[in-house]
Amino acid sequence: MAIDRQIPHESWSDEDVAAAAASKPLTREQAQDLRTRQPSLSPWRVVGAQAVLGVAMALLAVLITAREDWAWSVLYGAATVVVPAALMARGMTSKLSSVSPGASVASFMLWQFVKIGVSVAMLLLAPTLVQPLSWPALLVGLVLCIKVYVLALLWRPAVKNK
């Protein structure tokens, strides 16, 4: 028993229909031109920025509070983001993950699960590895390093026009 769904064509403008009908695959030259005008951002640059931010926050924490436990907690919170992100970047930039579109999707899902698992394991191990642990300081380091992903969207190079 198949369900027949009708797409409401009334909501489409004539320009949308014409653009959909006129779209065609890019030629090799057009694709290369698009890549040069819109270069991608390396995941390693984002991981590096997260690491630098984590170290800077730990130094700032020790300068402001003069408490080493807060600095170690902030640094561990940053590491909880940086280490899994580095693992995922390494896995996603390997040759195996770019063999085919299906392998890329499977690789992305696998490394995303690895990233989540390592992050959770590091958070569970935090009370035993960082003594004394300051959870608020750890969470500040963790959240601010996660926010680097948002800033990475702003770091993208400007689109170059011909």
PDB file of C-alpha atoms in Angstrom:
ATOM      1  CA  MET A   1       0.000   0.000   0.000  1.00  0.00           C
ATOM      2  CA  ALA A   2       1.745   3.137  -1.208  1.00  0.00           C
ATOM      3  CA  ILE A   3       0.963   6.578   0.070  1.00  0.00           C
ATOM      4  CA  ASP A   4       0.599   9.095  -2.710  1.00  0.00           C
ATOM      5  CA  ARG A   5       1.607  12.535  -1.532  1.00  0.00           C
ATOM      6  CA  GLN A   6       1.027  15.588  -3.605  1.00  0.00           C
ATOM      7  CA  ILE A   7       3.441  18.483  -3.350  1.00  0.00           C
ATOM      8  CA  PRO A   8       1.579  21.794  -3.370  1.00  0.00           C
ATOM      9  CA  HIS A   9       2.946  23.471  -6.494  1.00  0.00           C
ATOM     10  CA  GLU A  10       0.942  26.627  -5.776  1.00  0.00           C
ATOM     11  CA  SER A  11       3.506  27.704  -3.173  1.00  0.00           C
ATOM     12  CA  TRP A  12       6.333  27.613  -5.722  1.00  0.00           C
ATOM     13  CA  SER A  13       7.078  30.725  -7.679  1.00  0.00           C
ATOM     14  CA  ASP A  14       7.736  30.588 -11.398  1.00  0.00           C
ATOM     15  CA  GLU A  15      11.379  31.502 -10.713  1.00  0.00           C
ATOM     16  CA  ASP A  16      11.757  28.496  -8.373  1.00  0.00           C
ATOM     17  CA  VAL A  17      10.349  26.129 -10.966  1.00  0.00           C
ATOM     18  CA  ALA A  18      12.542  27.618 -13.707  1.00  0.00           C
ATOM     19  CA  ALA A  19      15.654  27.451 -11.502  1.00  0.00           C
ATOM     20  CA  ALA A  20      14.961  23.813 -10.601  1.00  0.00           C
ATOM     21  CA  ALA A  21      14.478  22.902 -14.250  1.00  0.00           C
ATOM     22  CA  ALA A  22      17.609  24.798 -15.331  1.00  0.00           C
ATOM     23  CA  SER A  23      19.945  23.354 -12.700  1.00  0.00           C
ATOM     24  CA  LYS A  24      22.586  21.028 -14.061  1.00  0.00           C
ATOM     25  CA  PRO A  25      25.819  19.515 -12.769  1.00  0.00           C
ATOM     26  CA  LEU A  26      28.886  21.723 -12.734  1.00  0.00           C
ATOM     27  CA  THR A  27      31.700  21.152 -15.169  1.00  0.00           C
ATOM     28  CA  ARG A  28      35.170  20.409 -13.846  1.00  0.00           C
ATOM     29  CA  GLU A  29      36.245  24.020 -14.498  1.00  0.00           C
ATOM     30  CA  GLN A  30      33.156  25.438 -12.780  1.00  0.00           C
ATOM     31  CA  ALA A  31      33.701  23.215  -9.743  1.00  0.00           C
ATOM     32  CA  GLN A  32      37.383  24.234  -9.525  1.00  0.00           C
ATOM     33  CA  ASP A  33      36.399  27.898  -9.825  1.00  0.00           C
ATOM     34  CA  LEU A  34      33.858  27.454  -7.026  1.00  0.00           C
ATOM     35  CA  ARG A  35      36.508  25.811  -4.807  1.00  0.00           C
ATOM     36  CA  THR A  36      38.948  28.688  -5.357  1.00  0.00           C
ATOM     37  CA  ARG A  37      36.286  31.321  -4.674  1.00  0.00           C
ATOM     38  CA  GLN A  38      34.934  29.540  -1.570  1.00  0.00           C
ATOM     39  CA  PRO A  39      37.790  27.695   0.144  1.00  0.00           C
ATOM     40  CA  SER A  40      36.923  25.390   3.024  1.00  0.00           C
ATOM     41  CA  LEU A  41      38.123  25.804   6.584  1.00  0.00           C
ATOM     42  CA  SER A  42      40.473  23.121   7.879  1.00  0.00           C
ATOM     43  CA  PRO A  43      39.161  21.202  10.904  1.00  0.00           C
ATOM     44  CA  TRP A  44      42.694  21.303  12.301  1.00  0.00           C
ATOM     45  CA  ARG A  45      42.543  25.083  12.420  1.00  0.00           C
ATOM     46  CA  VAL A  46      39.397  24.882  14.533  1.00  0.00           C
ATOM     47  CA  VAL A  47      40.952  22.276  16.857  1.00  0.00           C
ATOM     48  CA  GLY A  48      44.062  24.438  17.188  1.00  0.00           C
ATOM     49  CA  ALA A  49      41.955  27.484  18.043  1.00  0.00           C
ATOM     50  CA  GLN A  50      40.122  25.463  20.688  1.00  0.00           C
ATOM     51  CA  ALA A  51      43.431  24.360  22.227  1.00  0.00           C
ATOM     52  CA  VAL A  52      44.824  27.901  22.250  1.00  0.00           C
ATOM     53  CA  LEU A  53      41.626  29.220  23.819  1.00  0.00           C
ATOM     54  CA  GLY A  54      41.723  26.487  26.485  1.00  0.00           C
ATOM     55  CA  VAL A  55      45.305  27.284  27.487  1.00  0.00           C
ATOM     56  CA  ALA A  56      44.573  31.029  27.480  1.00  0.00           C
ATOM     57  CA  MET A  57      41.520  30.524  29.708  1.00  0.00           C
ATOM     58  CA  ALA A  58      43.530  28.376  32.134  1.00  0.00           C
ATOM     59  CA  LEU A  59      46.216  31.072  32.364  1.00  0.00           C
ATOM     60  CA  LEU A  60      43.565  33.718  32.826  1.00  0.00           C
ATOM     61  CA  ALA A  61      41.902  31.656  35.559  1.00  0.00           C
ATOM     62  CA  VAL A  62      45.146  31.339  37.503  1.00  0.00           C
ATOM     63  CA  LEU A  63      45.912  35.063  37.066  1.00  0.00           C
ATOM     64  CA  ILE A  64      42.460  36.194  38.173  1.00  0.00           C
ATOM     65  CA  THR A  65      41.752  33.727  40.969  1.00  0.00           C
ATOM     66  CA  ALA A  66      45.287  32.644  41.962  1.00  0.00           C
ATOM     67  CA  ARG A  67      43.853  29.132  42.373  1.00  0.00           C
ATOM     68  CA  GLU A  68      45.600  26.323  40.534  1.00  0.00           C
ATOM     69  CA  ASP A  69      42.636  23.971  40.898  1.00  0.00           C
ATOM     70  CA  TRP A  70      40.489  26.313  38.817  1.00  0.00           C
ATOM     71  CA  ALA A  71      43.149  26.523  36.121  1.00  0.00           C
ATOM     72  CA  TRP A  72      43.446  22.712  35.950  1.00  0.00           C
ATOM     73  CA  SER A  73      39.664  22.388  35.869  1.00  0.00           C
ATOM     74  CA  VAL A  74      39.356  24.910  33.022  1.00  0.00           C
ATOM     75  CA  LEU A  75      42.166  23.167  31.151  1.00  0.00           C
ATOM     76  CA  TYR A  76      40.531  19.765  31.604  1.00  0.00           C
ATOM     77  CA  GLY A  77      37.194  21.184  30.410  1.00  0.00           C
ATOM     78  CA  ALA A  78      38.931  22.478  27.292  1.00  0.00           C
ATOM     79  CA  ALA A  79      40.641  19.105  26.797  1.00  0.00           C
ATOM     80  CA  THR A  80      37.223  17.450  26.987  1.00  0.00           C
ATOM     81  CA  VAL A  81      36.408  19.323  23.791  1.00  0.00           C
ATOM     82  CA  VAL A  82      39.821  19.386  22.079  1.00  0.00           C
ATOM     83  CA  VAL A  83      40.826  15.706  22.382  1.00  0.00           C
ATOM     84  CA  PRO A  84      37.584  14.281  20.899  1.00  0.00           C
ATOM     85  CA  ALA A  85      37.558  16.984  18.207  1.00  0.00           C
ATOM     86  CA  ALA A  86      41.134  16.067  17.246  1.00  0.00           C
ATOM     87  CA  LEU A  87      40.175  12.394  17.046  1.00  0.00           C
ATOM     88  CA  MET A  88      37.244  13.217  14.804  1.00  0.00           C
ATOM     89  CA  ALA A  89      39.328  15.543  12.614  1.00  0.00           C
ATOM     90  CA  ARG A  90      41.947  12.821  12.213  1.00  0.00           C
ATOM     91  CA  GLY A  91      39.326  10.249  11.308  1.00  0.00           C
ATOM     92  CA  MET A  92      37.457  12.511   8.893  1.00  0.00           C
ATOM     93  CA  THR A  93      40.593  13.647   7.060  1.00  0.00           C
ATOM     94  CA  SER A  94      41.873  10.126   6.441  1.00  0.00           C
ATOM     95  CA  LYS A  95      41.902   8.691   2.930  1.00  0.00           C
ATOM     96  CA  LEU A  96      39.529   5.904   3.940  1.00  0.00           C
ATOM     97  CA  SER A  97      36.743   8.352   4.773  1.00  0.00           C
ATOM     98  CA  SER A  98      36.865   9.935   1.315  1.00  0.00           C
ATOM     99  CA  VAL A  99      36.669   6.764  -0.775  1.00  0.00           C
ATOM    100  CA  SER A 100      33.009   7.247  -1.660  1.00  0.00           C
ATOM    101  CA  PRO A 101      30.038   9.324  -0.536  1.00  0.00           C
ATOM    102  CA  GLY A 102      28.684   6.354   1.431  1.00  0.00           C
ATOM    103  CA  ALA A 103      32.012   5.829   3.177  1.00  0.00           C
ATOM    104  CA  SER A 104      32.119   9.530   4.027  1.00  0.00           C
ATOM    105  CA  VAL A 105      28.694   9.401   5.658  1.00  0.00           C
ATOM    106  CA  ALA A 106      29.518   6.206   7.572  1.00  0.00           C
ATOM    107  CA  SER A 107      32.867   7.644   8.643  1.00  0.00           C
ATOM    108  CA  PHE A 108      31.227  10.851   9.842  1.00  0.00           C
ATOM    109  CA  MET A 109      28.697   8.927  11.912  1.00  0.00           C
ATOM    110  CA  LEU A 110      31.356   6.606  13.356  1.00  0.00           C
ATOM    111  CA  TRP A 111      33.680   9.439  14.345  1.00  0.00           C
ATOM    112  CA  GLN A 112      30.792  11.458  15.753  1.00  0.00           C
ATOM    113  CA  PHE A 113      29.936   8.528  18.050  1.00  0.00           C
ATOM    114  CA  VAL A 114      33.617   8.200  19.002  1.00  0.00           C
ATOM    115  CA  LYS A 115      33.732  11.922  19.752  1.00  0.00           C
ATOM    116  CA  ILE A 116      30.660  11.751  21.992  1.00  0.00           C
ATOM    117  CA  GLY A 117      31.899   8.612  23.741  1.00  0.00           C
ATOM    118  CA  VAL A 118      35.345  10.050  24.476  1.00  0.00           C
ATOM    119  CA  SER A 119      33.775  13.290  25.739  1.00  0.00           C
ATOM    120  CA  VAL A 120      31.449  11.432  28.098  1.00  0.00           C
ATOM    121  CA  ALA A 121      34.288   9.177  29.311  1.00  0.00           C
ATOM    122  CA  MET A 122      36.498  12.191  29.989  1.00  0.00           C
ATOM    123  CA  LEU A 123      33.723  13.896  31.949  1.00  0.00           C
ATOM    124  CA  LEU A 124      33.146  10.737  34.003  1.00  0.00           C
ATOM    125  CA  LEU A 125      36.879  10.496  34.748  1.00  0.00           C
ATOM    126  CA  ALA A 126      37.209  14.179  35.670  1.00  0.00           C
ATOM    127  CA  PRO A 127      36.715  13.764  39.450  1.00  0.00           C
ATOM    128  CA  THR A 128      39.459  11.140  39.649  1.00  0.00           C
ATOM    129  CA  LEU A 129      41.940  12.832  37.283  1.00  0.00           C
ATOM    130  CA  VAL A 130      41.621  16.448  38.460  1.00  0.00           C
ATOM    131  CA  GLN A 131      42.026  16.863  42.200  1.00  0.00           C
ATOM    132  CA  PRO A 132      40.470  19.091  43.544  1.00  0.00           C
ATOM    133  CA  LEU A 133      37.940  19.566  40.748  1.00  0.00           C
ATOM    134  CA  SER A 134      35.903  22.725  40.250  1.00  0.00           C
ATOM    135  CA  TRP A 135      32.894  21.771  38.138  1.00  0.00           C
ATOM    136  CA  PRO A 136      31.935  25.390  37.348  1.00  0.00           C
ATOM    137  CA  ALA A 137      35.459  26.102  36.068  1.00  0.00           C
ATOM    138  CA  LEU A 138      35.456  22.862  34.053  1.00  0.00           C
ATOM    139  CA  LEU A 139      32.111  23.759  32.480  1.00  0.00           C
ATOM    140  CA  VAL A 140      33.329  27.265  31.601  1.00  0.00           C
ATOM    141  CA  GLY A 141      36.313  25.780  29.766  1.00  0.00           C
ATOM    142  CA  LEU A 142      34.124  23.204  28.052  1.00  0.00           C
ATOM    143  CA  VAL A 143      31.409  25.623  26.916  1.00  0.00           C
ATOM    144  CA  LEU A 144      33.782  28.320  25.677  1.00  0.00           C
ATOM    145  CA  CYS A 145      35.772  25.792  23.643  1.00  0.00           C
ATOM    146  CA  ILE A 146      32.562  24.454  22.127  1.00  0.00           C
ATOM    147  CA  LYS A 147      31.671  28.007  21.078  1.00  0.00           C
ATOM    148  CA  VAL A 148      34.768  28.058  18.850  1.00  0.00           C
ATOM    149  CA  TYR A 149      32.701  26.057  16.344  1.00  0.00           C
ATOM    150  CA  VAL A 150      30.360  29.041  16.025  1.00  0.00           C
ATOM    151  CA  LEU A 151      33.283  31.416  15.568  1.00  0.00           C
ATOM    152  CA  ALA A 152      34.700  29.123  12.879  1.00  0.00           C
ATOM    153  CA  LEU A 153      31.788  30.105  10.653  1.00  0.00           C
ATOM    154  CA  LEU A 154      32.958  33.716  10.881  1.00  0.00           C
ATOM    155  CA  TRP A 155      36.581  32.752  10.088  1.00  0.00           C
ATOM    156  CA  ARG A 156      35.695  31.471   6.654  1.00  0.00           C
ATOM    157  CA  PRO A 157      37.444  33.493   3.987  1.00  0.00           C
ATOM    158  CA  ALA A 158      35.336  35.994   2.093  1.00  0.00           C
ATOM    159  CA  VAL A 159      33.920  34.845  -1.221  1.00  0.00           C
ATOM    160  CA  LYS A 160      36.156  36.048  -4.052  1.00  0.00           C
ATOM    161  CA  ASN A 161      34.364  37.366  -7.106  1.00  0.00           C
ATOM    162  CA  LYS A 162      35.735  36.965 -10.590  1.00  0.00           C
TER     163      LYS A 162
END
